[in-house]
Structure formats: C-alpha cells, structure tokens
Short mmCIF file of C-alpha atoms in Angstrom, two decimals:
data_model
loop_
_atom_site.label_atom_id
_atom_site.label_comp_id
_atom_site.label_asym_id
_atom_site.label_seq_id
_atom_site.Cartn_x
_atom_site.Cartn_y
_atom_site.Cartn_z
CA MET A 618 96.40 77.88 112.46
CA ARG A 619 100.00 78.72 111.55
CA ILE A 620 100.33 82.50 111.61
CA ILE A 621 103.93 83.36 111.03
CA SER A 622 104.73 80.68 108.47
CA LYS A 623 102.14 82.29 106.19
CA GLY A 624 103.02 85.85 107.03
CA ARG A 625 105.71 87.57 109.07
CA ASP A 626 108.52 85.73 110.82
CA VAL A 627 110.95 87.43 113.41
CA GLY A 628 114.56 86.95 116.91
CA ALA A 629 118.24 86.81 117.29
CA PHE A 630 120.02 84.00 115.51
CA THR A 631 123.68 83.41 114.69
CA LEU A 632 125.61 81.72 111.93
CA ARG A 633 126.81 79.18 114.48
CA ASN A 634 123.19 78.22 115.22
CA ALA A 635 122.51 77.98 111.49
CA THR A 636 125.47 75.63 111.08
CA CYS A 637 124.24 73.36 113.89
CA VAL A 638 120.70 73.26 112.58
CA GLY A 639 121.93 72.62 109.06
CA ALA A 640 124.01 69.72 110.35
CA GLY A 641 120.87 68.30 111.97
CA ALA A 642 119.06 68.46 108.64
CA ALA A 643 121.92 66.64 106.94
CA ALA A 644 121.89 63.94 109.61
CA ALA A 645 118.15 63.43 109.16
CA PHE A 646 118.67 63.06 105.43
CA LEU A 647 121.47 60.55 105.81
CA SER A 648 119.39 58.55 108.26
CA GLY A 649 116.70 58.14 105.61
CA ALA A 650 114.12 60.68 106.81
CA GLY A 651 114.27 62.42 103.46
CA PHE A 652 115.96 65.70 102.60
CA ALA A 653 112.76 67.66 101.93
CA GLN A 654 111.27 66.72 105.29
CA ALA A 655 114.51 67.44 107.14
CA GLN A 656 114.93 70.79 105.43
CA GLU A 657 111.40 71.86 106.36
CA ALA A 658 111.87 70.74 109.95
CA ALA A 659 115.32 72.17 110.57
CA PHE A 660 116.79 74.52 108.00
CA LYS A 661 115.51 76.16 104.83
CA PRO A 662 117.99 78.42 103.05
CA ARG A 663 116.82 81.84 101.88
CA ALA A 664 118.37 84.22 99.37
CA ARG A 665 117.39 87.21 97.27
CA ILE A 666 119.02 89.72 94.98
CA GLN A 667 117.59 92.89 93.47
CA PHE A 668 119.51 94.68 90.71
CA ASP A 669 118.30 98.14 89.66
CA ILE A 670 118.95 100.32 86.63
CA VAL A 671 117.88 103.90 87.40
CA SER A 672 117.69 107.08 85.35
CA SER A 673 117.03 110.41 87.17
CA ASP A 674 116.20 113.77 85.61
CA TRP A 675 115.98 116.75 88.01
CA ASP A 676 114.88 120.22 86.96
CA THR A 677 117.79 122.22 88.37
CA GLN A 678 120.34 120.29 90.40
CA ALA A 679 123.03 117.92 89.21
CA ASP A 680 121.82 114.88 91.13
CA GLU A 681 120.83 113.06 87.97
CA GLY A 682 122.05 110.56 85.42
CA ALA A 683 121.85 106.81 84.92
CA TYR A 684 123.41 104.03 86.96
CA GLY A 685 123.06 100.38 87.87
CA SER A 686 123.39 98.99 91.37
CA ILE A 687 122.63 96.05 93.63
CA ARG A 688 119.72 97.40 95.66
CA ARG A 689 119.52 94.43 98.02
CA ALA A 690 121.26 91.09 98.44
CA PHE A 691 120.18 88.81 101.28
CA LEU A 692 121.35 85.42 102.48
CA GLY A 693 119.86 83.54 105.39
CA GLY A 694 117.70 80.74 106.60
CA GLN A 695 114.64 79.78 108.58
CA GLY A 696 113.28 76.64 110.12
CA ARG A 697 111.93 74.83 113.16
CA LEU A 698 113.89 73.93 116.28
CA SER A 699 111.00 72.00 117.86
CA GLU A 700 107.22 71.73 117.62
CA HIS A 701 106.73 75.29 118.84
CA TRP A 702 110.08 77.04 118.43
CA ARG A 703 111.09 78.45 115.06
CA TYR A 704 113.73 80.87 113.85
CA LYS A 705 114.58 83.15 110.97
CA ALA A 706 117.80 85.02 110.20
CA ASP A 707 118.56 87.05 107.08
CA PHE A 708 121.81 88.90 106.49
CA VAL A 709 122.16 91.84 104.12
CA LEU A 710 125.16 91.41 101.82
CA THR A 711 125.98 94.46 99.70
CA PRO A 712 129.34 95.65 98.34
CA ASP A 713 129.41 98.90 100.34
CA THR A 714 128.48 97.55 103.82
CA ASP A 715 129.44 94.82 106.24
CA ALA A 716 127.01 91.95 106.67
CA ILE A 717 124.13 93.20 108.85
CA PHE A 718 120.89 91.73 110.13
CA ASP A 719 117.58 92.06 108.32
CA ASP A 720 115.06 89.85 110.11
CA ALA A 721 116.74 87.95 112.96
CA TYR A 722 114.54 86.33 115.59
CA LEU A 723 113.22 83.39 117.52
CA GLU A 724 109.49 82.67 117.49
CA TYR A 725 107.32 80.67 119.84
CA ASP A 726 104.36 79.46 117.75
CA GLY A 727 101.32 78.84 119.91
CA GLY A 728 99.01 78.05 116.99
CA SER A 729 96.73 81.08 116.78
CA TRP A 730 99.34 83.30 118.45
CA SER A 731 103.09 83.82 118.35
CA VAL A 732 105.73 85.59 120.42
CA LEU A 733 108.78 87.00 118.65
CA ILE A 734 112.17 87.80 120.17
CA GLY A 735 114.82 89.65 118.18
CA GLU A 736 115.01 92.00 115.19
CA HIS A 737 111.57 92.43 113.62
CA LYS A 738 108.83 94.84 112.55
CA ILE A 739 105.72 92.94 113.58
CA ALA A 740 103.52 96.01 114.28
CA THR A 741 104.40 98.54 111.58
CA PRO A 742 101.94 99.96 108.96
CA LEU A 743 100.76 97.93 105.98
CA GLU A 744 103.28 99.29 103.46
CA ASP A 745 106.17 98.49 105.79
CA GLN A 746 104.72 95.05 106.56
CA THR A 747 105.06 94.13 102.90
CA SER A 748 108.38 92.53 101.99
CA SER A 749 110.62 94.41 99.57
CA LEU A 750 110.16 91.37 97.32
CA ASP A 751 106.42 91.99 97.11
CA LEU A 752 106.08 95.78 97.08
CA SER A 753 103.99 97.19 94.26
CA PHE A 754 106.76 99.65 93.37
CA ASN A 755 110.54 99.51 93.63
CA GLU A 756 110.61 101.66 96.78
CA SER A 757 108.29 102.19 99.73
CA VAL A 758 106.10 105.27 100.07
CA SER A 759 107.66 108.44 101.45
CA PHE A 760 106.37 108.35 105.04
CA VAL A 761 107.95 104.93 105.75
CA SER A 762 111.51 106.25 105.56
CA ALA A 763 110.72 109.84 106.63
CA PHE A 764 109.12 108.69 109.91
CA GLY A 765 111.72 106.01 110.62
CA TYR A 766 109.70 102.79 110.40
CA GLY A 767 111.56 99.51 110.15
CA ARG A 768 113.08 96.70 112.16
CA ARG A 769 114.27 97.00 115.77
CA ALA A 770 115.32 94.50 118.41
CA GLY A 771 112.77 93.59 121.07
CA VAL A 772 109.76 91.47 121.92
CA GLY A 773 106.60 91.30 119.83
CA ALA A 774 103.41 89.26 119.83
CA ILE A 775 100.67 88.59 117.31
CA VAL A 776 97.31 86.84 117.65
CA ALA A 777 94.96 86.17 114.75
CA GLY A 778 91.72 84.63 113.63
CA ASP A 779 90.39 83.71 110.21
CA ASN A 780 89.96 87.36 109.16
CA TRP A 781 91.68 89.50 111.79
CA SER A 782 95.00 90.08 113.52
CA ALA A 783 96.39 92.08 116.44
CA ALA A 784 100.08 92.74 117.05
CA ALA A 785 102.13 94.68 119.60
CA ALA A 786 105.85 95.16 120.20
CA VAL A 787 108.23 96.74 122.71
CA GLN A 788 111.61 97.39 121.10
CA GLY A 789 114.83 99.30 121.60
CA ASP A 790 118.03 99.57 119.62
CA SER A 791 118.73 97.58 116.47
CA LEU A 792 120.93 94.49 116.57
CA ASN A 793 122.98 96.22 113.89
CA SER A 794 123.99 98.88 116.44
CA LEU A 795 125.45 96.47 118.96
CA GLU A 796 128.92 97.22 120.30
CA GLY A 797 130.68 94.49 122.23
CA GLY A 798 127.41 92.53 122.35
CA GLU A 799 125.54 95.35 124.09
CA THR A 800 123.19 98.03 122.81
CA ASN A 801 124.55 101.56 122.63
CA SER A 802 121.17 103.26 123.02
CA ASP A 803 118.33 103.40 125.55
CA ALA A 804 115.71 104.14 122.89
CA LEU A 805 112.18 102.84 123.46
CA TYR A 806 109.69 101.94 120.72
CA VAL A 807 106.16 100.80 121.63
CA SER A 808 103.96 99.91 118.66
CA SER A 809 100.67 98.19 117.88
CA ARG A 810 98.60 97.22 114.84
CA VAL A 811 95.15 95.68 114.35
CA THR A 812 93.56 94.48 111.11
CA TYR A 813 90.11 93.21 110.16
CA ALA A 814 88.75 91.87 106.89
CA PRO A 815 84.92 92.08 107.01
CA VAL A 816 84.81 90.68 103.45
CA LEU A 817 87.20 87.86 102.59
CA HIS A 818 86.45 85.02 100.24
CA SER A 819 87.77 83.41 97.06
CA GLY A 820 85.83 82.11 94.10
CA GLU A 821 86.19 81.46 90.39
CA GLY A 822 86.67 85.18 89.81
CA GLY A 823 89.53 85.38 92.32
CA LEU A 824 89.77 87.09 95.70
CA THR A 825 87.11 89.46 97.06
CA LEU A 826 88.52 91.47 99.97
CA VAL A 827 87.83 94.46 102.18
CA HIS A 828 90.75 95.05 104.57
CA LEU A 829 90.77 97.65 107.34
CA GLY A 830 93.52 98.40 109.83
CA ALA A 831 95.07 100.86 112.26
CA SER A 832 98.53 101.24 113.78
CA THR A 833 100.26 103.32 116.46
CA ARG A 834 103.85 103.90 117.57
CA PHE A 835 105.33 105.80 120.50
CA ARG A 836 109.05 106.45 120.25
CA GLU A 837 111.44 107.86 122.88
CA LEU A 838 114.90 108.12 121.34
CA GLY A 839 116.84 108.64 124.58
CA ASP A 840 120.56 108.96 123.84
CA GLU A 841 120.09 107.70 120.30
CA SER A 842 120.69 110.28 117.57
CA PRO A 843 117.58 112.46 117.07
CA GLN A 844 115.31 111.43 114.20
CA ARG A 845 115.97 113.29 110.93
CA TYR A 846 112.66 113.74 109.06
CA ARG A 847 113.36 113.86 105.32
CA ALA A 848 112.54 112.08 102.07
CA ARG A 849 113.99 111.25 98.68
CA PRO A 850 111.88 111.70 95.54
CA LEU A 851 109.60 108.72 94.93
CA ASN A 852 111.49 105.60 93.76
CA GLY A 853 114.77 107.57 93.77
CA ARG A 854 117.97 107.04 95.74
CA GLY A 855 119.39 110.57 95.33
CA ALA A 856 119.20 113.79 97.34
CA ARG A 857 116.55 114.45 99.98
CA TRP A 858 115.18 117.79 98.78
CA ILE A 859 112.42 117.93 101.41
CA ASP A 860 114.07 117.91 104.84
CA ALA A 861 112.69 119.26 108.12
CA GLY A 862 116.31 120.12 109.01
CA SER A 863 118.97 118.70 111.29
CA GLY A 864 118.19 121.47 113.77
CA LEU A 865 114.69 120.07 114.38
CA GLY A 866 115.95 116.74 115.71
CA GLY A 867 113.00 114.69 116.94
CA GLU A 868 113.57 113.46 120.52
CA ARG A 869 110.22 111.68 120.86
CA ASP A 870 107.18 111.26 118.67
CA PHE A 871 103.85 109.50 118.44
CA SER A 872 102.44 108.34 115.11
CA TYR A 873 99.05 106.85 114.34
CA GLY A 874 97.56 105.75 111.07
CA ILE A 875 94.72 104.01 109.31
CA GLU A 876 94.84 101.67 106.34
CA ALA A 877 92.45 100.09 103.87
CA ALA A 878 92.72 97.67 100.97
CA LEU A 879 90.23 96.33 98.46
CA GLN A 880 90.41 93.45 96.01
CA ARG A 881 87.86 92.32 93.44
CA GLY A 882 89.36 89.63 91.26
CA ARG A 883 92.02 91.21 89.09
CA PHE A 884 91.40 94.76 90.40
CA GLY A 885 92.71 96.13 93.68
CA ALA A 886 93.33 99.29 95.68
CA GLN A 887 95.26 100.19 98.82
CA ALA A 888 95.65 103.38 100.90
CA GLU A 889 97.15 104.58 104.19
CA TYR A 890 97.18 107.87 106.11
CA VAL A 891 99.64 108.53 108.97
CA ILE A 892 100.00 111.51 111.32
CA LEU A 893 103.13 112.06 113.42
CA ASP A 894 103.20 114.40 116.44
CA GLY A 895 106.64 115.07 117.87
CA ASP A 896 108.85 117.03 120.25
CA SER A 897 112.29 118.22 119.21
CA VAL A 898 115.43 118.24 121.34
CA ALA A 899 114.96 122.01 121.61
CA GLY A 900 111.41 121.58 122.94
CA ALA A 901 109.51 122.54 119.77
CA ASP A 902 106.26 120.74 118.91
CA PHE A 903 105.52 119.70 115.33
CA THR A 904 103.02 117.66 113.33
CA PHE A 905 103.84 115.90 110.07
CA SER A 906 101.68 113.64 107.89
CA GLY A 907 101.79 111.38 104.88
CA TYR A 908 99.47 109.26 102.79
CA TYR A 909 99.26 107.30 99.55
CA VAL A 910 96.70 105.66 97.27
CA ASP A 911 97.53 102.67 95.04
CA LEU A 912 95.48 101.11 92.25
CA PHE A 913 96.16 97.68 90.70
CA TRP A 914 95.05 95.83 87.59
CA SER A 915 96.23 92.31 86.86
CA LEU A 916 96.36 91.95 83.08
CA THR A 917 96.49 88.16 83.39
CA GLY A 918 93.72 87.85 85.98
CA GLU A 919 95.50 86.86 89.21
CA SER A 920 94.41 88.46 92.49
CA ARG A 921 96.92 89.74 94.99
CA ASN A 922 97.93 87.25 97.68
CA TYR A 923 96.37 88.28 101.00
CA ARG A 924 97.52 86.79 104.31
CA ALA A 925 94.79 87.22 106.91
CA GLY A 926 96.99 86.00 109.77
CA THR A 927 99.17 89.10 109.49
CA GLY A 928 96.87 91.44 107.54
CA SER A 929 99.43 91.81 104.74
CA PHE A 930 100.11 90.94 101.11
CA GLY A 931 102.62 88.45 99.72
CA ALA A 932 103.95 87.24 96.40
CA VAL A 933 101.55 86.52 93.53
CA ARG A 934 101.95 83.11 91.94
CA PRO A 935 101.45 83.13 88.13
CA SER A 936 98.48 81.02 87.11
CA SER A 937 100.15 80.30 83.74
CA PRO A 938 103.95 80.51 84.07
CA VAL A 939 106.13 80.73 80.98
CA THR A 940 107.52 77.27 81.77
CA GLU A 941 104.06 75.91 80.96
CA GLY A 942 103.67 77.98 77.81
CA GLY A 943 101.76 80.84 79.50
CA PRO A 944 102.46 84.58 79.79
CA GLY A 945 103.30 84.61 83.50
CA HIS A 946 101.75 87.26 85.74
CA TRP A 947 101.44 90.85 84.43
CA MET A 948 100.17 93.76 86.50
CA LEU A 949 99.75 97.51 86.07
CA ALA A 950 99.90 99.77 89.14
CA ALA A 951 99.39 103.49 89.77
CA ARG A 952 100.34 105.46 92.91
CA TYR A 953 99.83 108.92 94.38
CA ASP A 954 102.10 109.68 97.33
CA PHE A 955 102.09 112.79 99.57
CA LEU A 956 104.33 113.86 102.46
CA ASP A 957 104.01 117.05 104.53
CA LEU A 958 107.07 118.09 106.57
CA SER A 959 106.28 121.81 106.62
CA ASP A 960 105.22 122.18 110.28
CA SER A 961 108.53 123.05 111.93
CA ALA A 962 110.27 126.24 113.00
CA GLY A 963 113.65 125.57 111.43
CA GLY A 964 115.04 124.05 108.28
CA ALA A 965 114.93 126.00 105.05
CA SER A 966 114.28 122.82 103.07
CA ARG A 967 111.17 121.72 104.96
CA GLY A 968 108.00 121.51 102.86
CA GLU A 969 105.75 119.13 100.95
CA GLN A 970 106.41 116.40 98.41
CA SER A 971 103.75 115.01 96.09
CA ALA A 972 104.46 112.25 93.62
CA TYR A 973 102.81 110.16 90.92
CA ALA A 974 104.03 106.78 89.75
CA LEU A 975 103.17 104.08 87.23
CA GLY A 976 104.45 100.52 87.41
CA LEU A 977 104.49 97.43 85.22
CA ASP A 978 105.26 94.05 86.81
CA TRP A 979 106.08 90.78 85.10
CA VAL A 980 106.48 87.53 87.03
CA PRO A 981 107.34 84.88 84.41
CA VAL A 982 107.74 82.13 87.03
CA ARG A 983 107.71 82.00 90.81
CA HIS A 984 110.71 83.70 92.44
CA VAL A 985 111.58 85.78 89.36
CA ARG A 986 110.24 89.32 88.89
CA PHE A 987 110.85 92.29 86.60
CA LYS A 988 109.54 95.73 87.59
CA LEU A 989 109.50 98.89 85.47
CA ASN A 990 108.57 102.13 87.30
CA TYR A 991 108.13 105.75 86.20
CA ALA A 992 107.69 108.42 88.89
CA VAL A 993 107.38 112.21 88.95
CA SER A 994 107.96 114.03 92.27
CA ASP A 995 107.15 117.70 92.89
CA MET A 996 109.07 119.01 95.92
CA ASP A 997 107.83 122.36 97.30
CA ARG A 998 109.95 123.93 100.02
CA THR A 999 108.49 126.31 102.56
CA LEU A 1000 111.55 128.52 102.00
CA GLY A 1001 113.92 128.43 99.07
CA PRO A 1002 113.65 126.94 95.58
CA ASP A 1003 111.28 124.15 94.62
CA GLU A 1004 112.36 121.12 92.62
CA SER A 1005 110.97 118.36 90.44
CA ALA A 1006 112.41 114.97 89.54
CA GLN A 1007 111.49 112.31 86.99
CA ILE A 1008 112.83 108.85 87.77
CA VAL A 1009 112.69 105.67 85.68
CA SER A 1010 113.79 102.47 87.43
CA PHE A 1011 113.96 98.89 86.22
CA ARG A 1012 114.45 96.04 88.68
CA THR A 1013 115.49 92.45 88.08
CA GLN A 1014 114.72 90.31 91.12
CA LEU A 1015 115.48 86.73 92.07
CA ASP A 1016 114.67 85.03 95.34
CA TYR A 1017 114.74 81.57 96.85
#
C-alpha cells in the first residue's frame, strides 16, 4: 500500500536536484516512453496560490479595515528517484519574503511504511496535518499557531494499515533557519501521533467514518528563541490581543491531545482538544489548552476525502463539476474555537479567546476553490481591557 502518495509527503531537496530530475523526465519523453509516464516517475510540478480579501471590524482598536493580499504562493515539485526513493520540495514565494522551504524532504517508501528525512510535520495534530489547500476555514484553529506546531527539519517515520496509522518524528531547527548550511539552534522536538478508524466504509450514500486519534510533542528549545504563546482572532491576520507575554518565554513544553472525526454521507464533524504544560526561562510552570469543534454539511452530497494511511483529510472532488454542466461542490461549515492562555504569572494581555465561524465553500472544478468565512472572536484578558473582532474573509485558490 502506498502511504505517502495518498497522504503526507516530506526531506531536503534542492533546485539543482529538481533540474536534474526534470531533465531525466524530458529524456524519457524524447526516447518515446511517454511524457505522462516520465513525469509520474521523475518529476511532477506543483504550484498553488491563495488570494484573500479581508475585512476586519474591532470594537475599540484601530487594527481594522479592508485589504487584499496573497496569503500563500508555492512552487515546487515531487516525484520518484527509484522504486523506493521519492522526494518533495515546495518553496514559498510571496512578495514580502525570500523564497523559503515549505515541505522539503526525501522519503524511503517501504510499502506499508515510510521514512522521511528533511522538513516535514508528519506527527502533528489533525488540524495541522490538513493542507492549507484543504482546510475547512481560511486559517487554522488558534492552538496550532499559539503552541508552535508546524514543519521542522529531522527524521520521521509512519506505518499504516487499512484503517490505522502511527507516526513519530525527531526534529530540530527548520531548514529556513540555516546559516552557512548549518543549523543555528540546538532545539529538540520529539513528536508522535496514532490514528484508528473503527468504522470506515463507502457506499451509495457516501463515506461512513469514525476516526479517533492522539498526539504528543516534547519540545526543548535550547538556544532557540523562547516560544511566544499568543493568538490572532480567528481567521484574522491582525494584532494578537491574547498574549501570554514575552516575559513568560517558554523554554520547554510538553503537549498532548486527542482528536475525533465523524462522517455520514454529506454530514461530518471534527474536534480536537490539546493541553500544553510548560516551563519558562525564569523557571515558572504553566498550563495552557485549546480545542475546537467543526460541523460540515455538503449541499451537493459529496463526503469529505479521508486518507486512512495518514489519518487525515484531503481535497474533495466535485461529483458534478461545472465543466459537465453541474453545480460543483458546495459545503457549509461551522466552527467553535477556544484558547486558554491565562495560566501564567506575567503578561497583562494573557487570557482566553473564544470564537465562532461560518464558512461557505465552492469547488467548481478540481484545483479551483472559493471560500467565504465570517468569524467573531471574543478576547478576554486576565488584566486590562477585553476586545472583540468580526472578520469576513474571501479566498480565491488555485493549485496544480
């Protein structure tokens, strides 16, 4: 069974390698092997762009207004170097940053198991496992950014069966922090995740699914900058009103969480709960937590796309795309998101953030998606003034 090709891919790869592999694909084509076969075997280009129009309305502060921006632009490729060795490398291309790595790894595919070397996030919670292309809302839930989940450089492994998966990773600094080809941090990240689907089958009515999972992460930041625990309002890109404070400065922490997802034809639900216990540079102990609950309703009947090999969700393919005279895929989603950063001695802006969101998705054809979100976030500080923000965001998304 091919795990990573249907789910998560991840290792270090350079543009020079991509050029060589691409040349091999061209040679195979010219020799008569066929371009499609050569491209699958050697090099498949990848690209995506997400353009957002956002309107923010805060109760008191001036961090509001309307703007348009390129949220993400990626360019990269993936393919197979041999029967067992594969690669993937995506580069983030945005106007305000240099080109940096997204996923960048080598993978040894052993059939029912894979080993990954490079920049990846093979053992993070369910919400972070989901690609930004396939998230239910325009932004991830609050605990993903507040607790510092994401890609790091290291070694990971995943093994899977027909309805379960288990992943673990040992990672350090990010490839994007390299200086002179060497890491500038001795940080250590050790993470794991297991998933199990006791109910998993498809029929005329679509997918029937019960998904359960758990994840852990131990993090020792070493000489890396201490973790700053804070969050923006849901689906917003403005100020972080809830902030445990720069004086807290997490030096090490341990997080553990549980996850569940249900699907019954066109209806679905998903939830996660994560607790983080940490120690600050000053020696203070603290405990933070976050959770969310999502509900889904496909107006056109398609089920979400579940990938048992990685215990995650992927893109939904419209059953009747507009190119065939159909309506495409339409889905309504609702979310409640909660983050508690109140358990700390310092930081006047520490507190709790609760948010509600509604979303409408339209996928007229594969690789094209429009997402309209409305979110209200109530931000209650332990000390100082509270705040509330209403955010409307509209995303146009293309990928290849």
